[in-house]
mmCIF file of C-alpha atoms and ligand atoms in Angstrom:
data_model
loop_
_atom_site.group_PDB
_atom_site.id
_atom_site.type_symbol
_atom_site.label_atom_id
_atom_site.label_comp_id
_atom_site.label_asym_id
_atom_site.label_seq_id
_atom_site.Cartn_x
_atom_site.Cartn_y
_atom_site.Cartn_z
ATOM 1 C CA UNK Q 1 388.183 48.217 184.939
ATOM 2 C CA UNK Q 2 387.159 48.084 181.574
ATOM 3 C CA UNK Q 3 383.524 48.096 181.400
ATOM 4 C CA UNK Q 4 381.735 45.949 178.912
ATOM 5 C CA UNK Q 5 378.689 46.923 177.479
ATOM 6 C CA UNK Q 6 376.169 44.118 176.711
ATOM 7 C CA UNK Q 7 373.618 45.100 174.254
ATOM 8 C CA UNK Q 8 370.239 43.847 175.457
ATOM 9 C CA UNK Q 9 368.928 41.228 173.738
ATOM 10 C CA UNK Q 10 365.529 38.651 173.882
ATOM 11 C CA UNK Q 11 366.020 35.695 173.636
ATOM 12 C CA UNK Q 12 364.590 34.279 170.014
ATOM 13 C CA UNK Q 13 362.067 32.060 171.794
ATOM 14 C CA UNK Q 14 360.634 35.269 173.527
ATOM 15 C CA UNK Q 15 360.657 37.032 170.662
ATOM 16 C CA UNK Q 16 358.380 34.815 168.770
ATOM 17 C CA UNK Q 17 355.639 34.414 171.066
ATOM 18 C CA UNK Q 18 355.507 37.883 171.588
ATOM 19 C CA UNK Q 19 355.025 38.323 167.631
ATOM 20 C CA UNK Q 20 352.566 35.518 167.666
ATOM 21 C CA UNK Q 21 350.955 37.078 170.475
ATOM 22 C CA UNK Q 22 350.989 40.818 168.280
ATOM 23 C CA UNK Q 23 349.786 38.932 165.058
ATOM 24 C CA UNK Q 24 346.779 37.293 167.748
ATOM 25 C CA UNK Q 25 345.675 41.070 168.586
ATOM 26 C CA UNK Q 26 345.543 42.090 165.257
ATOM 27 C CA UNK Q 27 342.745 39.324 164.231
ATOM 28 C CA UNK Q 28 341.355 40.464 167.357
ATOM 29 C CA UNK Q 29 341.435 43.219 166.718
ATOM 30 C CA UNK Q 30 340.190 42.959 163.079
ATOM 31 C CA UNK Q 31 337.181 40.460 163.597
ATOM 32 C CA UNK Q 32 335.809 43.148 166.477
ATOM 33 C CA UNK Q 33 335.575 45.859 163.743
ATOM 34 C CA UNK Q 34 334.272 43.728 161.454
ATOM 35 C CA UNK Q 35 331.406 43.085 164.047
ATOM 36 C CA UNK Q 36 331.039 46.303 164.930
ATOM 37 C CA UNK Q 37 330.895 47.315 161.373
ATOM 38 C CA UNK Q 38 327.801 44.576 161.173
ATOM 39 C CA UNK Q 39 326.295 45.302 164.133
ATOM 40 C CA UNK Q 40 326.709 49.413 163.320
ATOM 41 C CA UNK Q 41 325.102 48.967 159.455
ATOM 42 C CA UNK Q 42 321.786 47.301 161.364
ATOM 43 C CA UNK Q 43 321.577 49.496 164.531
ATOM 44 C CA UNK Q 44 321.593 52.903 161.932
ATOM 45 C CA UNK Q 45 318.949 51.414 159.931
ATOM 46 C CA UNK Q 46 316.353 51.479 163.178
ATOM 47 C CA UNK Q 47 317.537 47.835 164.725
ATOM 48 C CA UNK Q 48 318.356 47.614 168.594
ATOM 49 C CA UNK Q 49 321.787 46.337 169.564
ATOM 50 C CA UNK Q 50 319.976 42.980 171.202
ATOM 51 C CA UNK Q 51 318.370 42.591 167.884
ATOM 52 C CA UNK Q 52 320.971 43.439 165.311
ATOM 53 C CA UNK Q 53 323.174 40.832 167.347
ATOM 54 C CA UNK Q 54 320.794 38.425 166.941
ATOM 55 C CA UNK Q 55 320.318 39.080 163.244
ATOM 56 C CA UNK Q 56 324.210 38.669 162.837
ATOM 57 C CA UNK Q 57 324.122 35.003 164.574
ATOM 58 C CA UNK Q 58 320.976 33.737 163.047
ATOM 59 C CA UNK Q 59 323.495 34.885 159.572
ATOM 60 C CA UNK Q 60 320.112 37.073 158.708
ATOM 61 C CA UNK Q 61 321.680 40.065 157.912
ATOM 62 C CA UNK Q 62 321.120 40.092 154.157
ATOM 63 C CA UNK Q 63 317.769 39.552 154.521
ATOM 64 C CA UNK Q 64 316.899 41.721 157.255
ATOM 65 C CA UNK Q 65 319.303 44.866 154.960
ATOM 66 C CA UNK Q 66 316.547 43.636 151.783
ATOM 67 C CA UNK Q 67 313.228 44.498 154.140
ATOM 68 C CA UNK Q 68 314.981 47.472 155.713
ATOM 69 C CA UNK Q 69 313.111 48.868 158.515
ATOM 70 C CA UNK Q 70 310.714 46.982 160.370
ATOM 71 C CA UNK Q 71 309.426 47.161 164.225
ATOM 72 C CA UNK Q 72 307.778 43.961 164.185
ATOM 73 C CA UNK Q 73 311.070 41.938 162.493
ATOM 74 C CA UNK Q 74 313.245 43.878 165.302
ATOM 75 C CA UNK Q 75 311.009 42.558 168.432
ATOM 76 C CA UNK Q 76 311.036 39.050 166.599
ATOM 77 C CA UNK Q 77 315.154 39.469 166.397
ATOM 78 C CA UNK Q 78 315.203 40.137 170.344
ATOM 79 C CA UNK Q 79 312.172 37.878 171.676
ATOM 80 C CA UNK Q 80 313.228 34.727 172.555
ATOM 81 C CA UNK Q 81 310.083 33.256 170.930
ATOM 82 C CA UNK Q 82 311.397 34.037 167.239
ATOM 83 C CA UNK Q 83 310.777 31.363 164.842
ATOM 84 C CA UNK Q 84 312.504 31.461 161.751
ATOM 85 C CA UNK Q 85 310.009 29.985 159.843
ATOM 86 C CA UNK Q 86 307.969 33.103 160.577
ATOM 87 C CA UNK Q 87 310.302 35.224 159.296
ATOM 88 C CA UNK Q 88 308.363 36.139 156.042
ATOM 89 C CA UNK Q 89 305.427 37.350 158.450
ATOM 90 C CA UNK Q 90 306.855 39.240 160.948
ATOM 91 C CA UNK Q 91 307.767 41.708 158.458
ATOM 92 C CA UNK Q 92 304.286 41.775 157.481
ATOM 93 C CA UNK Q 93 302.124 42.191 160.600
ATOM 94 C CA UNK Q 94 301.423 45.916 161.937
ATOM 95 C CA UNK Q 95 303.841 46.120 165.489
ATOM 96 C CA UNK Q 96 302.124 47.361 168.464
ATOM 97 C CA UNK Q 97 304.288 47.491 171.551
ATOM 98 C CA UNK Q 98 302.917 44.516 173.616
ATOM 99 C CA UNK Q 99 304.491 42.291 175.998
ATOM 100 C CA UNK Q 100 304.113 38.861 174.379
ATOM 101 C CA UNK Q 101 304.243 40.277 170.939
ATOM 102 C CA UNK Q 102 306.016 37.614 169.222
ATOM 103 C CA UNK Q 103 304.576 34.822 171.364
ATOM 104 C CA UNK Q 104 301.088 36.063 170.351
ATOM 105 C CA UNK Q 105 301.927 36.173 166.759
ATOM 106 C CA UNK Q 106 303.225 32.606 166.422
ATOM 107 C CA UNK Q 107 300.136 31.277 168.507
ATOM 108 C CA UNK Q 108 297.813 33.144 166.029
ATOM 109 C CA UNK Q 109 299.691 32.081 162.971
ATOM 110 C CA UNK Q 110 299.791 28.650 163.959
ATOM 111 C CA UNK Q 111 295.910 29.245 164.236
ATOM 112 C CA UNK Q 112 295.721 29.603 160.512
ATOM 113 C CA UNK Q 113 295.160 33.635 160.773
ATOM 114 C CA UNK Q 114 296.320 35.553 158.040
ATOM 115 C CA UNK Q 115 298.682 38.665 158.340
ATOM 116 C CA UNK Q 116 295.692 41.085 158.199
ATOM 117 C CA UNK Q 117 293.451 39.802 160.696
ATOM 118 C CA UNK Q 118 296.663 39.543 162.869
ATOM 119 C CA UNK Q 119 297.566 42.813 162.189
ATOM 120 C CA UNK Q 120 293.863 43.626 163.040
ATOM 121 C CA UNK Q 121 293.926 41.981 166.414
ATOM 122 C CA UNK Q 122 296.805 43.101 167.907
ATOM 123 C CA UNK Q 123 295.505 46.729 166.969
ATOM 124 C CA UNK Q 124 291.919 45.878 168.824
ATOM 125 C CA UNK Q 125 293.495 45.050 172.297
ATOM 126 C CA UNK Q 126 296.061 45.329 175.186
ATOM 127 C CA UNK Q 127 298.988 43.157 175.683
ATOM 128 C CA UNK Q 128 296.474 40.656 178.072
ATOM 129 C CA UNK Q 129 293.035 40.751 175.714
ATOM 130 C CA UNK Q 130 295.523 39.411 172.364
ATOM 131 C CA UNK Q 131 297.057 36.825 175.088
ATOM 132 C CA UNK Q 132 293.710 35.521 176.285
ATOM 133 C CA UNK Q 133 292.173 35.445 172.498
ATOM 134 C CA UNK Q 134 295.301 33.804 171.327
ATOM 135 C CA UNK Q 135 293.761 30.710 173.241
ATOM 136 C CA UNK Q 136 290.429 30.640 171.338
ATOM 137 C CA UNK Q 137 289.713 28.635 168.747
ATOM 138 C CA UNK Q 138 289.610 30.235 165.304
ATOM 139 C CA UNK Q 139 286.797 32.646 164.207
ATOM 140 C CA UNK Q 140 285.913 33.449 160.782
ATOM 141 C CA UNK Q 141 284.921 36.552 159.721
ATOM 142 C CA UNK Q 142 286.019 38.975 162.845
ATOM 143 C CA UNK Q 143 286.926 41.824 159.872
ATOM 144 C CA UNK Q 144 282.741 41.677 160.367
ATOM 145 C CA UNK Q 145 283.271 43.733 163.647
ATOM 146 C CA UNK Q 146 287.228 44.517 164.271
ATOM 147 C CA UNK Q 147 286.804 46.503 160.442
ATOM 148 C CA UNK Q 148 285.331 49.249 162.866
ATOM 149 C CA UNK Q 149 288.345 51.614 164.278
ATOM 150 C CA UNK Q 150 286.785 51.603 168.422
ATOM 151 C CA UNK Q 151 286.060 48.160 168.485
ATOM 152 C CA UNK Q 152 287.395 46.043 171.271
ATOM 153 C CA UNK Q 153 288.681 42.655 171.373
ATOM 154 C CA UNK Q 154 287.629 41.835 174.012
ATOM 155 C CA UNK Q 155 284.211 42.430 173.823
ATOM 156 C CA UNK Q 156 283.881 40.052 170.323
ATOM 157 C CA UNK Q 157 281.937 38.311 172.190
ATOM 158 C CA UNK Q 158 278.874 40.649 172.545
ATOM 159 C CA UNK Q 159 279.159 42.235 169.594
ATOM 160 C CA UNK Q 160 277.875 38.897 168.124
ATOM 161 C CA UNK Q 161 275.432 38.690 171.299
ATOM 162 C CA UNK Q 162 274.327 42.078 170.700
ATOM 163 C CA UNK Q 163 274.272 41.521 166.711
ATOM 164 C CA UNK Q 164 272.482 38.672 166.381
ATOM 165 C CA UNK Q 165 269.757 40.321 169.290
ATOM 166 C CA UNK Q 166 268.878 43.204 167.642
ATOM 167 C CA UNK Q 167 269.578 42.324 163.605
ATOM 168 C CA UNK Q 168 271.872 46.101 164.001
ATOM 169 C CA UNK Q 169 274.560 46.911 161.872
ATOM 170 C CA UNK Q 170 278.483 46.239 162.715
ATOM 171 C CA UNK Q 171 279.081 50.000 163.708
ATOM 172 C CA UNK Q 172 275.738 50.488 165.494
ATOM 173 C CA UNK Q 173 276.442 47.289 167.500
ATOM 174 C CA UNK Q 174 279.582 48.257 168.421
ATOM 175 C CA UNK Q 175 279.129 51.778 169.521
ATOM 176 C CA UNK Q 176 276.390 50.114 171.697
ATOM 177 C CA UNK Q 177 278.870 47.087 173.061
ATOM 178 C CA UNK Q 178 281.211 49.557 173.791
ATOM 179 C CA UNK Q 179 278.379 52.146 175.901
ATOM 180 C CA UNK Q 180 277.292 48.611 177.710
ATOM 181 C CA UNK Q 181 273.775 48.944 175.924
ATOM 182 C CA UNK Q 182 273.790 45.489 175.665
ATOM 183 C CA UNK Q 183 273.138 45.379 179.640
ATOM 184 C CA UNK Q 184 270.461 45.896 181.528
ATOM 185 C CA UNK Q 185 270.229 49.739 182.771
ATOM 186 C CA UNK Q 186 271.649 50.571 186.213
ATOM 187 C CA UNK Q 187 273.198 46.917 186.498
ATOM 188 C CA UNK Q 188 276.950 46.636 187.043
ATOM 189 C CA UNK Q 189 277.170 50.120 186.187
ATOM 190 C CA UNK Q 190 281.091 51.900 185.740
ATOM 191 C CA UNK Q 191 281.726 54.069 188.770
ATOM 192 C CA UNK Q 192 283.103 57.534 187.269
ATOM 193 C CA UNK Q 193 285.368 58.819 190.149
ATOM 194 C CA UNK Q 194 287.192 61.420 188.459
ATOM 195 C CA UNK Q 195 285.803 65.061 187.818
ATOM 196 C CA UNK Q 196 286.215 66.774 184.764
ATOM 197 C CA UNK Q 197 283.998 68.753 182.162
ATOM 198 C CA UNK Q 198 284.087 66.301 179.298
ATOM 199 C CA UNK Q 199 283.031 62.906 182.304
ATOM 200 C CA UNK Q 200 280.022 60.371 180.765
ATOM 201 C CA UNK Q 201 277.881 59.739 183.212
ATOM 202 C CA UNK Q 202 274.614 58.051 182.718
ATOM 203 C CA UNK Q 203 272.385 54.629 182.798
ATOM 204 C CA UNK Q 204 275.617 52.406 182.572
ATOM 205 C CA UNK Q 205 278.421 54.995 184.257
ATOM 206 C CA UNK Q 206 277.316 56.141 187.909
ATOM 207 C CA UNK Q 207 278.854 58.253 190.801
ATOM 208 C CA UNK Q 208 280.015 57.865 194.040
ATOM 209 C CA UNK Q 209 277.162 58.774 196.843
ATOM 210 C CA UNK Q 210 279.738 61.480 197.952
ATOM 211 C CA UNK Q 211 280.488 62.703 194.730
ATOM 212 C CA UNK Q 212 280.511 66.138 194.388
ATOM 213 C CA UNK Q 213 282.522 68.847 191.182
ATOM 214 C CA UNK Q 214 285.529 69.904 191.964
ATOM 215 C CA UNK Q 215 285.027 73.590 191.794
ATOM 216 C CA UNK Q 216 281.164 73.629 192.888
ATOM 217 C CA UNK Q 217 279.396 77.808 193.541
ATOM 218 C CA UNK Q 218 276.099 79.162 194.398
ATOM 219 C CA UNK Q 219 274.620 80.607 191.083
ATOM 220 C CA UNK Q 220 273.614 84.300 191.059
ATOM 221 C CA UNK Q 221 269.264 84.478 191.213
ATOM 222 C CA UNK Q 222 270.202 87.096 188.156
ATOM 223 C CA UNK Q 223 270.896 83.929 185.638
ATOM 224 C CA UNK Q 224 268.569 81.522 188.544
ATOM 225 C CA UNK Q 225 265.127 80.532 189.256
ATOM 226 C CA UNK Q 226 265.920 80.821 193.204
ATOM 227 C CA UNK Q 227 268.722 81.374 195.622
ATOM 228 C CA UNK Q 228 269.632 77.279 196.356
ATOM 229 C CA UNK Q 229 271.303 77.173 192.629
ATOM 230 C CA UNK Q 230 274.638 75.516 192.336
ATOM 231 C CA UNK Q 231 277.193 74.177 189.833
ATOM 232 C CA UNK Q 232 280.522 73.803 188.793
ATOM 233 C CA UNK Q 233 282.022 76.977 188.926
ATOM 234 C CA UNK Q 234 283.612 76.234 185.017
ATOM 235 C CA UNK Q 235 280.127 75.477 183.750
ATOM 236 C CA UNK Q 236 278.371 78.639 186.171
ATOM 237 C CA UNK Q 237 281.069 80.937 184.053
ATOM 238 C CA UNK Q 238 280.273 79.710 181.049
ATOM 239 C CA UNK Q 239 276.205 79.692 180.855
ATOM 240 C CA UNK Q 240 277.097 83.715 182.502
ATOM 241 C CA UNK Q 241 278.619 84.397 179.273
ATOM 242 C CA UNK Q 242 275.976 82.216 177.138
ATOM 243 C CA UNK Q 243 272.874 84.737 179.717
ATOM 244 C CA UNK Q 244 274.924 87.748 178.572
ATOM 245 C CA UNK Q 245 274.874 87.216 174.635
ATOM 246 C CA UNK Q 246 271.464 85.908 174.807
ATOM 247 C CA UNK Q 247 270.303 88.926 176.471
ATOM 248 C CA UNK Q 248 271.798 91.217 174.213
ATOM 249 C CA UNK Q 249 269.463 89.787 171.218
ATOM 250 C CA UNK Q 250 266.553 90.309 173.578
ATOM 251 C CA UNK Q 251 266.284 86.897 175.077
ATOM 252 C CA UNK Q 252 265.612 85.842 178.314
ATOM 253 C CA UNK Q 253 267.544 82.764 179.865
ATOM 254 C CA UNK Q 254 267.267 81.303 183.501
ATOM 255 C CA UNK Q 255 268.675 78.452 185.843
ATOM 256 C CA UNK Q 256 266.009 76.210 186.770
ATOM 257 C CA UNK Q 257 267.225 73.029 188.127
ATOM 258 C CA UNK Q 258 271.441 72.771 188.551
ATOM 259 C CA UNK Q 259 273.394 70.556 191.081
ATOM 260 C CA UNK Q 260 272.430 67.941 192.902
ATOM 261 C CA UNK Q 261 273.467 65.821 195.191
ATOM 262 C CA UNK Q 262 273.059 62.139 195.546
ATOM 263 C CA UNK Q 263 270.460 62.387 198.534
ATOM 264 C CA UNK Q 264 268.657 65.432 196.865
ATOM 265 C CA UNK Q 265 268.085 62.845 193.859
ATOM 266 C CA UNK Q 266 266.845 60.367 196.428
ATOM 267 C CA UNK Q 267 264.673 62.255 197.226
ATOM 268 C CA UNK Q 268 263.252 62.998 193.657
ATOM 269 C CA UNK Q 269 263.264 59.914 192.989
ATOM 270 C CA UNK Q 270 261.295 59.017 196.182
ATOM 271 C CA UNK Q 271 258.666 61.952 195.868
ATOM 272 C CA UNK Q 272 258.304 61.197 191.945
ATOM 273 C CA UNK Q 273 257.333 57.230 193.281
ATOM 274 C CA UNK Q 274 254.626 58.209 195.413
ATOM 275 C CA UNK Q 275 252.872 60.726 192.974
ATOM 276 C CA UNK Q 276 252.992 58.614 189.731
ATOM 277 C CA UNK Q 277 254.229 55.244 191.020
ATOM 278 C CA UNK Q 278 257.586 52.981 190.207
ATOM 279 C CA UNK Q 279 257.326 52.960 186.160
ATOM 280 C CA UNK Q 280 257.227 56.700 185.865
ATOM 281 C CA UNK Q 281 260.778 56.787 187.831
ATOM 282 C CA UNK Q 282 262.265 54.090 185.939
ATOM 283 C CA UNK Q 283 261.159 56.080 182.552
ATOM 284 C CA UNK Q 284 261.669 59.584 183.434
ATOM 285 C CA UNK Q 285 263.450 60.125 186.323
ATOM 286 C CA UNK Q 286 267.813 58.731 186.369
ATOM 287 C CA UNK Q 287 268.408 57.084 189.868
ATOM 288 C CA UNK Q 288 270.422 58.231 192.668
ATOM 289 C CA UNK Q 289 274.394 58.912 191.213
ATOM 290 C CA UNK Q 290 273.186 58.550 187.595
ATOM 291 C CA UNK Q 291 271.864 62.105 187.297
ATOM 292 C CA UNK Q 292 274.691 64.262 185.550
ATOM 293 C CA UNK Q 293 273.052 66.993 187.814
ATOM 294 C CA UNK Q 294 275.200 65.327 190.630
ATOM 295 C CA UNK Q 295 278.199 66.481 188.147
ATOM 296 C CA UNK Q 296 277.230 70.617 188.506
ATOM 297 C CA UNK Q 297 277.803 70.349 184.752
ATOM 298 C CA UNK Q 298 274.016 70.130 183.993
ATOM 299 C CA UNK Q 299 271.708 73.052 183.794
ATOM 300 C CA UNK Q 300 267.886 72.445 183.462
ATOM 301 C CA UNK Q 301 267.637 75.725 181.708
ATOM 302 C CA UNK Q 302 264.303 77.701 180.932
ATOM 303 C CA UNK Q 303 262.886 80.978 179.202
ATOM 304 C CA UNK Q 304 261.630 84.082 181.721
ATOM 305 C CA UNK Q 305 259.362 84.699 179.233
ATOM 306 C CA UNK Q 306 257.213 81.440 178.350
ATOM 307 C CA UNK Q 307 256.798 78.750 181.095
ATOM 308 C CA UNK Q 308 256.894 76.130 178.332
ATOM 309 C CA UNK Q 309 260.670 76.357 177.085
ATOM 310 C CA UNK Q 310 260.241 74.170 173.895
ATOM 311 C CA UNK Q 311 257.991 77.100 172.866
ATOM 312 C CA UNK Q 312 259.587 79.657 173.448
ATOM 313 C CA UNK Q 313 262.191 81.678 171.472
ATOM 314 C CA UNK Q 314 264.401 81.131 174.492
ATOM 315 C CA UNK Q 315 264.438 77.734 173.419
ATOM 316 C CA UNK Q 316 265.408 78.174 169.574
ATOM 317 C CA UNK Q 317 267.934 80.221 170.213
ATOM 318 C CA UNK Q 318 270.200 78.057 172.935
ATOM 319 C CA UNK Q 319 269.853 75.189 170.498
ATOM 320 C CA UNK Q 320 271.779 77.424 167.898
ATOM 321 C CA UNK Q 321 273.899 78.927 170.264
ATOM 322 C CA UNK Q 322 274.982 76.727 172.767
ATOM 323 C CA UNK Q 323 277.761 75.073 171.690
ATOM 324 C CA UNK Q 324 279.543 78.314 171.142
ATOM 325 C CA UNK Q 325 279.578 78.688 174.956
ATOM 326 C CA UNK Q 326 280.492 74.563 175.591
ATOM 327 C CA UNK Q 327 277.203 73.167 175.926
ATOM 328 C CA UNK Q 328 274.946 70.657 174.621
ATOM 329 C CA UNK Q 329 271.227 69.518 174.651
ATOM 330 C CA UNK Q 330 272.045 66.216 176.136
ATOM 331 C CA UNK Q 331 268.649 64.389 175.620
ATOM 332 C CA UNK Q 332 267.967 65.166 172.015
ATOM 333 C CA UNK Q 333 264.627 63.086 170.999
ATOM 334 C CA UNK Q 334 265.800 61.221 168.187
ATOM 335 C CA UNK Q 335 268.682 59.909 170.613
ATOM 336 C CA UNK Q 336 266.617 58.433 173.320
ATOM 337 C CA UNK Q 337 267.916 54.762 172.554
ATOM 338 C CA UNK Q 338 271.348 56.037 172.824
ATOM 339 C CA UNK Q 339 271.088 58.159 175.713
ATOM 340 C CA UNK Q 340 269.174 55.871 177.528
ATOM 341 C CA UNK Q 341 267.212 59.227 178.213
ATOM 342 C CA UNK Q 342 263.658 60.550 176.624
ATOM 343 C CA UNK Q 343 263.720 63.788 174.883
ATOM 344 C CA UNK Q 344 264.274 66.497 177.953
ATOM 345 C CA UNK Q 345 264.877 69.889 175.240
ATOM 346 C CA UNK Q 346 265.393 72.084 179.128
ATOM 347 C CA UNK Q 347 268.387 69.754 179.655
ATOM 348 C CA UNK Q 348 271.654 71.555 178.820
ATOM 349 C CA UNK Q 349 275.381 69.827 179.900
ATOM 350 C CA UNK Q 350 278.666 71.893 180.171
ATOM 351 C CA UNK Q 351 281.682 69.965 177.814
ATOM 352 C CA UNK Q 352 283.722 72.993 176.459
ATOM 353 C CA UNK Q 353 284.115 74.433 173.625
ATOM 354 C CA UNK Q 354 285.932 72.052 171.523
ATOM 355 C CA UNK Q 355 283.506 69.077 172.199
ATOM 356 C CA UNK Q 356 280.461 71.067 171.862
ATOM 357 C CA UNK Q 357 281.111 72.448 168.455
ATOM 358 C CA UNK Q 358 282.185 68.924 167.154
ATOM 359 C CA UNK Q 359 278.723 67.362 168.603
ATOM 360 C CA UNK Q 360 276.725 70.423 167.448
ATOM 361 C CA UNK Q 361 278.206 70.122 163.727
ATOM 362 C CA UNK Q 362 278.668 66.076 163.539
ATOM 363 C CA UNK Q 363 275.101 65.924 165.212
ATOM 364 C CA UNK Q 364 275.878 63.102 167.560
ATOM 365 C CA UNK Q 365 275.605 62.384 171.451
ATOM 366 C CA UNK Q 366 278.127 62.768 174.443
ATOM 367 C CA UNK Q 367 277.893 59.335 174.544
ATOM 368 C CA UNK Q 368 279.182 59.014 170.466
ATOM 369 C CA UNK Q 369 281.977 61.398 171.089
ATOM 370 C CA UNK Q 370 282.969 59.722 174.220
ATOM 371 C CA UNK Q 371 283.205 56.093 172.604
ATOM 372 C CA UNK Q 372 284.912 57.653 169.706
ATOM 373 C CA UNK Q 373 287.497 59.784 171.295
ATOM 374 C CA UNK Q 374 287.634 59.614 174.538
ATOM 375 C CA UNK Q 375 287.328 55.231 175.586
ATOM 376 C CA UNK Q 376 290.758 54.161 176.968
ATOM 377 C CA UNK Q 377 289.702 51.942 179.001
HETATM 378 ZN ZN1 ZN W 401 268.062 67.524 183.872
#
């Protein structure tokens, strides 16, 4: 039997359907390629995928391309709080990495703050500080205090109060309040828990009863007045370097007092209270927990050649050279108002060479150095 070869043919209706399907696929592919090239032009500029998507849906691509890379604008398009009417302002306000950035910017714009003032507000506080601040009525002349680089938004009211009470200028006011000098001595002190060579302990920053330096060692009587002296190893080693350098030039240094525990400081307070009364203790002796001697980083330095250190040749030598070994004179007479302590020419504090040199060269206190560079709270 002869087989009949039959060509395989699709029904015309199916062919038609396939063509339509093909056209649809080509269109989808085209749209997809167009869309991703649009997104790419924005992501290449530095916008996130999420922000780029929203920029396209809001038909703001041309606007954004004309602005270029802008982190605040990116955050605005990433945020549910984006408001089209504030678009121009977003581009002029400095970005900060804060969770409620756009929401807070909206509130501050609505309160009537200028773009520059909003940038300043954002730069001087945390997300929470700004959120709290945004709830307040508008404050005029904010730049009075906030133009000081290390001013804190959260301290604003205290700046106003301190400045009104003392008549001090902006910079002095910000420094004083940041250092809690507007609070009573020994009251509501911050507790410093971590040992470090740049730690700040004073009448507003205290140590716990059980605090002691991580590396407490005994000091050899070659360098100390008696065999009970102790200190942080790093400070003791630095002192030995200084002692030897001084010796080479004919000066004879000695440590008269060094590490003191909380209990030992308590005993000192009690003794002086019995001898000279409460007022003397208040003015001249640090309360237990508030003495730098508890850090192990402070030494009362003397001269083996003279009973009065300040009148000795050793004093002049230490004043000019201590920073090279990482020590600073901690309580100079002209800075009593900042340190909170009467002048103690003999009291030296180890802070490391870098900080000691800065403090020496700029003639400032450890308090000021802390406010400028170390205060991250
Ligand atoms: Zn001392």
